[in-house]
Amino acid sequence: MQRLRVRYAKRGRLRFTSHRDISRAVERAVRRAGIPVAYSAGFSPHPKISYAGAAPTGVASEAEYLEIGVNRPCDPRRVRDDLDASLPPGLDVLDVVEARDGNLADRLEGSMWELGLPGADPGEAERAVKEFLAAGQVEVERLTKKGMRRFDARQAVRSLAVVEGPGITAGQETVQPCVILRMVVRHETPAVRPDDVLMGLRLVAGFAPPSPAAVTRLAQGPLDATGEPADPFAFDRAGGDR
């Protein structure tokens, strides 16, 4: 059985789609595209499609990953084009490679996130980021399936910075600033999400943006020497795992 690894984006209104709905859309698209997906054995066979590191509902992403098992060899470029054409706009296939050795999920060591904060004060954001990074520990709480859980949101953050971003404009004038936060977060258990970091900024520095954050995952993969996510498909393209 050949395994194909797929990178796809979740854009626009499709960021509000649940993971279950996305998996259903992918299964329908695989059938529509005529991809010879393999099925599990047993009384209830299901297509061999697995997902790694899926972003939460409501979050856009340029780096979502899944793996498809097929029962005969396929050209990854053809699969990329056919699958992309069969998915709804907003679920966009960016890359497909043939899997080599190793587990894809193990390569996704961290994510780079970008948060747009309309109406936030840039100076206050800079101050809050400095205080957060200077803190040895920032404990936050989040309701999970197992109840309220308390954990450190600081340890997993490899980098956090305010980057220059566009304001909200009316005509030719900027009428409202839009602070852009960019962060690299290591994947840990429990997972530290961008909203956990925002909660940490509020706890350590009182930074509370007036509007909900627009969150986008820019990349995820193995963390390189710079501390940023590298391409998780590089090992497949090279013909083997690290």
PDB file of N, CA and C in Angstrom, residues 141-206:
ATOM      1  N   GLU A 141      -5.889  28.581  32.908  1.00  0.00           N
ATOM      2  CA  GLU A 141      -6.885  27.516  33.058  1.00  0.00           C
ATOM      3  C   GLU A 141      -7.713  27.404  31.786  1.00  0.00           C
ATOM      4  N   ARG A 142      -8.071  26.169  31.449  1.00  0.00           N
ATOM      5  CA  ARG A 142      -8.938  25.931  30.296  1.00  0.00           C
ATOM      6  C   ARG A 142      -9.832  24.741  30.596  1.00  0.00           C
ATOM      7  N   LEU A 143     -11.091  24.842  30.153  1.00  0.00           N
ATOM      8  CA  LEU A 143     -12.025  23.741  30.328  1.00  0.00           C
ATOM      9  C   LEU A 143     -11.757  22.695  29.254  1.00  0.00           C
ATOM     10  N   THR A 144     -11.444  21.478  29.648  1.00  0.00           N
ATOM     11  CA  THR A 144     -11.188  20.378  28.732  1.00  0.00           C
ATOM     12  C   THR A 144     -12.265  19.305  28.903  1.00  0.00           C
ATOM     13  N   LYS A 145     -12.146  18.232  28.121  1.00  0.00           N
ATOM     14  CA  LYS A 145     -13.093  17.133  28.246  1.00  0.00           C
ATOM     15  C   LYS A 145     -13.026  16.487  29.624  1.00  0.00           C
ATOM     16  N   LYS A 146     -11.898  16.642  30.287  1.00  0.00           N
ATOM     17  CA  LYS A 146     -11.720  16.064  31.618  1.00  0.00           C
ATOM     18  C   LYS A 146     -11.958  17.084  32.720  1.00  0.00           C
ATOM     19  N   GLY A 147     -12.562  18.216  32.365  1.00  0.00           N
ATOM     20  CA  GLY A 147     -12.829  19.250  33.353  1.00  0.00           C
ATOM     21  C   GLY A 147     -11.837  20.395  33.252  1.00  0.00           C
ATOM     22  N   MET A 148     -11.888  21.312  34.216  1.00  0.00           N
ATOM     23  CA  MET A 148     -10.993  22.457  34.232  1.00  0.00           C
ATOM     24  C   MET A 148      -9.561  21.996  34.487  1.00  0.00           C
ATOM     25  N   ARG A 149      -8.649  22.466  33.641  1.00  0.00           N
ATOM     26  CA  ARG A 149      -7.255  22.065  33.783  1.00  0.00           C
ATOM     27  C   ARG A 149      -6.374  23.298  33.865  1.00  0.00           C
ATOM     28  N   ARG A 150      -5.394  23.250  34.733  1.00  0.00           N
ATOM     29  CA  ARG A 150      -4.456  24.357  34.926  1.00  0.00           C
ATOM     30  C   ARG A 150      -3.078  23.918  34.439  1.00  0.00           C
ATOM     31  N   PHE A 151      -2.435  24.756  33.615  1.00  0.00           N
ATOM     32  CA  PHE A 151      -1.132  24.391  33.070  1.00  0.00           C
ATOM     33  C   PHE A 151      -0.336  25.644  32.726  1.00  0.00           C
ATOM     34  N   ASP A 152       0.952  25.451  32.467  1.00  0.00           N
ATOM     35  CA  ASP A 152       1.873  26.545  32.162  1.00  0.00           C
ATOM     36  C   ASP A 152       1.820  26.860  30.673  1.00  0.00           C
ATOM     37  N   ALA A 153       1.443  28.095  30.331  1.00  0.00           N
ATOM     38  CA  ALA A 153       1.386  28.511  28.932  1.00  0.00           C
ATOM     39  C   ALA A 153       2.704  29.101  28.457  1.00  0.00           C
ATOM     40  N   ARG A 154       3.635  29.342  29.363  1.00  0.00           N
ATOM     41  CA  ARG A 154       4.902  29.987  28.973  1.00  0.00           C
ATOM     42  C   ARG A 154       5.927  29.002  28.428  1.00  0.00           C
ATOM     43  N   GLN A 155       6.026  27.833  29.018  1.00  0.00           N
ATOM     44  CA  GLN A 155       7.103  26.913  28.687  1.00  0.00           C
ATOM     45  C   GLN A 155       7.106  26.509  27.216  1.00  0.00           C
ATOM     46  N   ALA A 156       5.931  26.335  26.617  1.00  0.00           N
ATOM     47  CA  ALA A 156       5.849  25.858  25.236  1.00  0.00           C
ATOM     48  C   ALA A 156       6.135  26.944  24.206  1.00  0.00           C
ATOM     49  N   VAL A 157       6.156  28.212  24.603  1.00  0.00           N
ATOM     50  CA  VAL A 157       6.320  29.316  23.655  1.00  0.00           C
ATOM     51  C   VAL A 157       7.799  29.519  23.360  1.00  0.00           C
ATOM     52  N   ARG A 158       8.202  29.209  22.124  1.00  0.00           N
ATOM     53  CA  ARG A 158       9.593  29.381  21.709  1.00  0.00           C
ATOM     54  C   ARG A 158       9.898  30.822  21.344  1.00  0.00           C
ATOM     55  N   SER A 159       8.933  31.512  20.748  1.00  0.00           N
ATOM     56  CA  SER A 159       9.124  32.923  20.393  1.00  0.00           C
ATOM     57  C   SER A 159       7.763  33.597  20.350  1.00  0.00           C
ATOM     58  N   LEU A 160       7.770  34.899  20.620  1.00  0.00           N
ATOM     59  CA  LEU A 160       6.548  35.695  20.615  1.00  0.00           C
ATOM     60  C   LEU A 160       6.937  37.133  20.352  1.00  0.00           C
ATOM     61  N   ALA A 161       6.319  37.741  19.344  1.00  0.00           N
ATOM     62  CA  ALA A 161       6.695  39.106  18.984  1.00  0.00           C
ATOM     63  C   ALA A 161       5.509  39.833  18.366  1.00  0.00           C
ATOM     64  N   VAL A 162       5.551  41.166  18.478  1.00  0.00           N
ATOM     65  CA  VAL A 162       4.617  42.030  17.765  1.00  0.00           C
ATOM     66  C   VAL A 162       5.259  42.379  16.434  1.00  0.00           C
ATOM     67  N   VAL A 163       4.567  42.093  15.342  1.00  0.00           N
ATOM     68  CA  VAL A 163       5.098  42.422  14.024  1.00  0.00           C
ATOM     69  C   VAL A 163       4.243  43.513  13.412  1.00  0.00           C
ATOM     70  N   GLU A 164       4.815  44.243  12.485  1.00  0.00           N
ATOM     71  CA  GLU A 164       4.100  45.356  11.868  1.00  0.00           C
ATOM     72  C   GLU A 164       2.939  44.816  11.054  1.00  0.00           C
ATOM     73  N   GLY A 165       1.765  45.372  11.275  1.00  0.00           N
ATOM     74  CA  GLY A 165       0.580  44.893  10.571  1.00  0.00           C
ATOM     75  C   GLY A 165      -0.245  46.060  10.064  1.00  0.00           C
ATOM     76  N   PRO A 166      -1.138  45.810   9.116  1.00  0.00           N
ATOM     77  CA  PRO A 166      -1.987  46.866   8.576  1.00  0.00           C
ATOM     78  C   PRO A 166      -3.038  47.293   9.581  1.00  0.00           C
ATOM     79  N   GLY A 167      -3.469  48.533   9.494  1.00  0.00           N
ATOM     80  CA  GLY A 167      -4.584  48.984  10.299  1.00  0.00           C
ATOM     81  C   GLY A 167      -5.887  48.775   9.555  1.00  0.00           C
ATOM     82  N   ILE A 168      -6.992  49.001  10.238  1.00  0.00           N
ATOM     83  CA  ILE A 168      -8.309  48.981   9.598  1.00  0.00           C
ATOM     84  C   ILE A 168      -8.541  50.373   9.032  1.00  0.00           C
ATOM     85  N   THR A 169      -8.791  50.454   7.721  1.00  0.00           N
ATOM     86  CA  THR A 169      -8.837  51.750   7.054  1.00  0.00           C
ATOM     87  C   THR A 169     -10.245  52.129   6.645  1.00  0.00           C
ATOM     88  N   ALA A 170     -10.451  53.431   6.531  1.00  0.00           N
ATOM     89  CA  ALA A 170     -11.685  53.995   5.983  1.00  0.00           C
ATOM     90  C   ALA A 170     -11.249  55.057   4.981  1.00  0.00           C
ATOM     91  N   GLY A 171     -11.501  54.815   3.693  1.00  0.00           N
ATOM     92  CA  GLY A 171     -10.979  55.719   2.683  1.00  0.00           C
ATOM     93  C   GLY A 171      -9.480  55.595   2.597  1.00  0.00           C
ATOM     94  N   GLN A 172      -8.783  56.694   2.794  1.00  0.00           N
ATOM     95  CA  GLN A 172      -7.322  56.723   2.716  1.00  0.00           C
ATOM     96  C   GLN A 172      -6.678  56.784   4.095  1.00  0.00           C
ATOM     97  N   GLU A 173      -7.476  56.798   5.159  1.00  0.00           N
ATOM     98  CA  GLU A 173      -6.927  56.974   6.497  1.00  0.00           C
ATOM     99  C   GLU A 173      -7.102  55.711   7.337  1.00  0.00           C
ATOM    100  N   THR A 174      -6.088  55.429   8.154  1.00  0.00           N
ATOM    101  CA  THR A 174      -6.175  54.321   9.093  1.00  0.00           C
ATOM    102  C   THR A 174      -6.940  54.802  10.322  1.00  0.00           C
ATOM    103  N   VAL A 175      -8.069  54.169  10.593  1.00  0.00           N
ATOM    104  CA  VAL A 175      -8.917  54.620  11.691  1.00  0.00           C
ATOM    105  C   VAL A 175      -8.812  53.703  12.908  1.00  0.00           C
ATOM    106  N   GLN A 176      -8.223  52.530  12.744  1.00  0.00           N
ATOM    107  CA  GLN A 176      -8.103  51.622  13.872  1.00  0.00           C
ATOM    108  C   GLN A 176      -6.866  50.749  13.679  1.00  0.00           C
ATOM    109  N   PRO A 177      -5.965  50.720  14.667  1.00  0.00           N
ATOM    110  CA  PRO A 177      -4.779  49.878  14.511  1.00  0.00           C
ATOM    111  C   PRO A 177      -5.139  48.403  14.599  1.00  0.00           C
ATOM    112  N   CYS A 178      -4.305  47.577  13.980  1.00  0.00           N
ATOM    113  CA  CYS A 178      -4.471  46.126  14.084  1.00  0.00           C
ATOM    114  C   CYS A 178      -3.126  45.540  14.476  1.00  0.00           C
ATOM    115  N   VAL A 179      -3.008  45.148  15.724  1.00  0.00           N
ATOM    116  CA  VAL A 179      -1.775  44.547  16.210  1.00  0.00           C
ATOM    117  C   VAL A 179      -1.675  43.116  15.685  1.00  0.00           C
ATOM    118  N   ILE A 180      -0.505  42.747  15.211  1.00  0.00           N
ATOM    119  CA  ILE A 180      -0.243  41.383  14.744  1.00  0.00           C
ATOM    120  C   ILE A 180       0.762  40.733  15.700  1.00  0.00           C
ATOM    121  N   LEU A 181       0.339  39.642  16.326  1.00  0.00           N
ATOM    122  CA  LEU A 181       1.246  38.837  17.141  1.00  0.00           C
ATOM    123  C   LEU A 181       1.654  37.610  16.344  1.00  0.00           C
ATOM    124  N   ARG A 182       2.943  37.299  16.388  1.00  0.00           N
ATOM    125  CA  ARG A 182       3.416  36.071  15.748  1.00  0.00           C
ATOM    126  C   ARG A 182       4.167  35.258  16.787  1.00  0.00           C
ATOM    127  N   MET A 183       3.846  33.969  16.860  1.00  0.00           N
ATOM    128  CA  MET A 183       4.458  33.130  17.891  1.00  0.00           C
ATOM    129  C   MET A 183       4.757  31.743  17.342  1.00  0.00           C
ATOM    130  N   VAL A 184       5.780  31.120  17.904  1.00  0.00           N
ATOM    131  CA  VAL A 184       6.073  29.712  17.641  1.00  0.00           C
ATOM    132  C   VAL A 184       5.850  28.967  18.949  1.00  0.00           C
ATOM    133  N   VAL A 185       4.990  27.955  18.901  1.00  0.00           N
ATOM    134  CA  VAL A 185       4.613  27.201  20.094  1.00  0.00           C
ATOM    135  C   VAL A 185       4.958  25.734  19.891  1.00  0.00           C
ATOM    136  N   ARG A 186       5.695  25.185  20.822  1.00  0.00           N
ATOM    137  CA  ARG A 186       6.051  23.766  20.763  1.00  0.00           C
ATOM    138  C   ARG A 186       4.836  22.925  21.123  1.00  0.00           C
ATOM    139  N   HIS A 187       4.647  21.813  20.410  1.00  0.00           N
ATOM    140  CA  HIS A 187       3.528  20.909  20.691  1.00  0.00           C
ATOM    141  C   HIS A 187       3.835  20.092  21.942  1.00  0.00           C
ATOM    142  N   GLU A 188       3.005  20.268  22.954  1.00  0.00           N
ATOM    143  CA  GLU A 188       3.184  19.558  24.214  1.00  0.00           C
ATOM    144  C   GLU A 188       1.832  19.008  24.665  1.00  0.00           C
ATOM    145  N   THR A 189       1.847  18.294  25.765  1.00  0.00           N
ATOM    146  CA  THR A 189       0.620  17.786  26.377  1.00  0.00           C
ATOM    147  C   THR A 189       0.514  18.349  27.789  1.00  0.00           C
ATOM    148  N   PRO A 190      -0.557  19.107  28.098  1.00  0.00           N
ATOM    149  CA  PRO A 190      -1.635  19.507  27.194  1.00  0.00           C
ATOM    150  C   PRO A 190      -1.157  20.533  26.173  1.00  0.00           C
ATOM    151  N   ALA A 191      -1.822  20.569  25.034  1.00  0.00           N
ATOM    152  CA  ALA A 191      -1.439  21.491  23.967  1.00  0.00           C
ATOM    153  C   ALA A 191      -1.683  22.934  24.406  1.00  0.00           C
ATOM    154  N   VAL A 192      -0.701  23.799  24.139  1.00  0.00           N
ATOM    155  CA  VAL A 192      -0.855  25.230  24.402  1.00  0.00           C
ATOM    156  C   VAL A 192      -1.319  25.895  23.115  1.00  0.00           C
ATOM    157  N   ARG A 193      -2.494  26.507  23.154  1.00  0.00           N
ATOM    158  CA  ARG A 193      -3.100  27.107  21.979  1.00  0.00           C
ATOM    159  C   ARG A 193      -2.904  28.626  22.007  1.00  0.00           C
ATOM    160  N   PRO A 194      -3.102  29.291  20.865  1.00  0.00           N
ATOM    161  CA  PRO A 194      -2.954  30.745  20.852  1.00  0.00           C
ATOM    162  C   PRO A 194      -3.833  31.462  21.864  1.00  0.00           C
ATOM    163  N   ASP A 195      -5.057  30.974  22.095  1.00  0.00           N
ATOM    164  CA  ASP A 195      -5.919  31.642  23.073  1.00  0.00           C
ATOM    165  C   ASP A 195      -5.376  31.475  24.491  1.00  0.00           C
ATOM    166  N   ASP A 196      -4.612  30.405  24.750  1.00  0.00           N
ATOM    167  CA  ASP A 196      -3.971  30.259  26.057  1.00  0.00           C
ATOM    168  C   ASP A 196      -2.894  31.332  26.244  1.00  0.00           C
ATOM    169  N   VAL A 197      -2.163  31.622  25.176  1.00  0.00           N
ATOM    170  CA  VAL A 197      -1.139  32.663  25.246  1.00  0.00           C
ATOM    171  C   VAL A 197      -1.786  34.026  25.454  1.00  0.00           C
ATOM    172  N   LEU A 198      -2.901  34.285  24.765  1.00  0.00           N
ATOM    173  CA  LEU A 198      -3.618  35.544  24.990  1.00  0.00           C
ATOM    174  C   LEU A 198      -4.089  35.660  26.434  1.00  0.00           C
ATOM    175  N   MET A 199      -4.567  34.558  26.994  1.00  0.00           N
ATOM    176  CA  MET A 199      -4.958  34.559  28.401  1.00  0.00           C
ATOM    177  C   MET A 199      -3.753  34.862  29.284  1.00  0.00           C
ATOM    178  N   GLY A 200      -2.601  34.296  28.933  1.00  0.00           N
ATOM    179  CA  GLY A 200      -1.391  34.571  29.694  1.00  0.00           C
ATOM    180  C   GLY A 200      -0.989  36.035  29.628  1.00  0.00           C
ATOM    181  N   LEU A 201      -1.136  36.658  28.463  1.00  0.00           N
ATOM    182  CA  LEU A 201      -0.820  38.086  28.332  1.00  0.00           C
ATOM    183  C   LEU A 201      -1.738  38.929  29.210  1.00  0.00           C
ATOM    184  N   ARG A 202      -2.979  38.521  29.327  1.00  0.00           N
ATOM    185  CA  ARG A 202      -3.914  39.256  30.191  1.00  0.00           C
ATOM    186  C   ARG A 202      -3.555  39.084  31.663  1.00  0.00           C
ATOM    187  N   LEU A 203      -3.144  37.870  32.026  1.00  0.00           N
ATOM    188  CA  LEU A 203      -2.831  37.612  33.431  1.00  0.00           C
ATOM    189  C   LEU A 203      -1.570  38.335  33.888  1.00  0.00           C
ATOM    190  N   VAL A 204      -0.526  38.338  33.036  1.00  0.00           N
ATOM    191  CA  VAL A 204       0.748  38.924  33.477  1.00  0.00           C
ATOM    192  C   VAL A 204       0.826  40.431  33.259  1.00  0.00           C
ATOM    193  N   ALA A 205       0.034  40.949  32.282  1.00  0.00           N
ATOM    194  CA  ALA A 205       0.191  42.363  31.947  1.00  0.00           C
ATOM    195  C   ALA A 205      -1.129  43.102  31.771  1.00  0.00           C
ATOM    196  N   GLY A 206      -2.255  42.442  31.986  1.00  0.00           N
ATOM    197  CA  GLY A 206      -3.540  43.105  31.825  1.00  0.00           C
ATOM    198  C   GLY A 206      -3.873  43.454  30.390  1.00  0.00           C
TER     199      GLY A 206
END
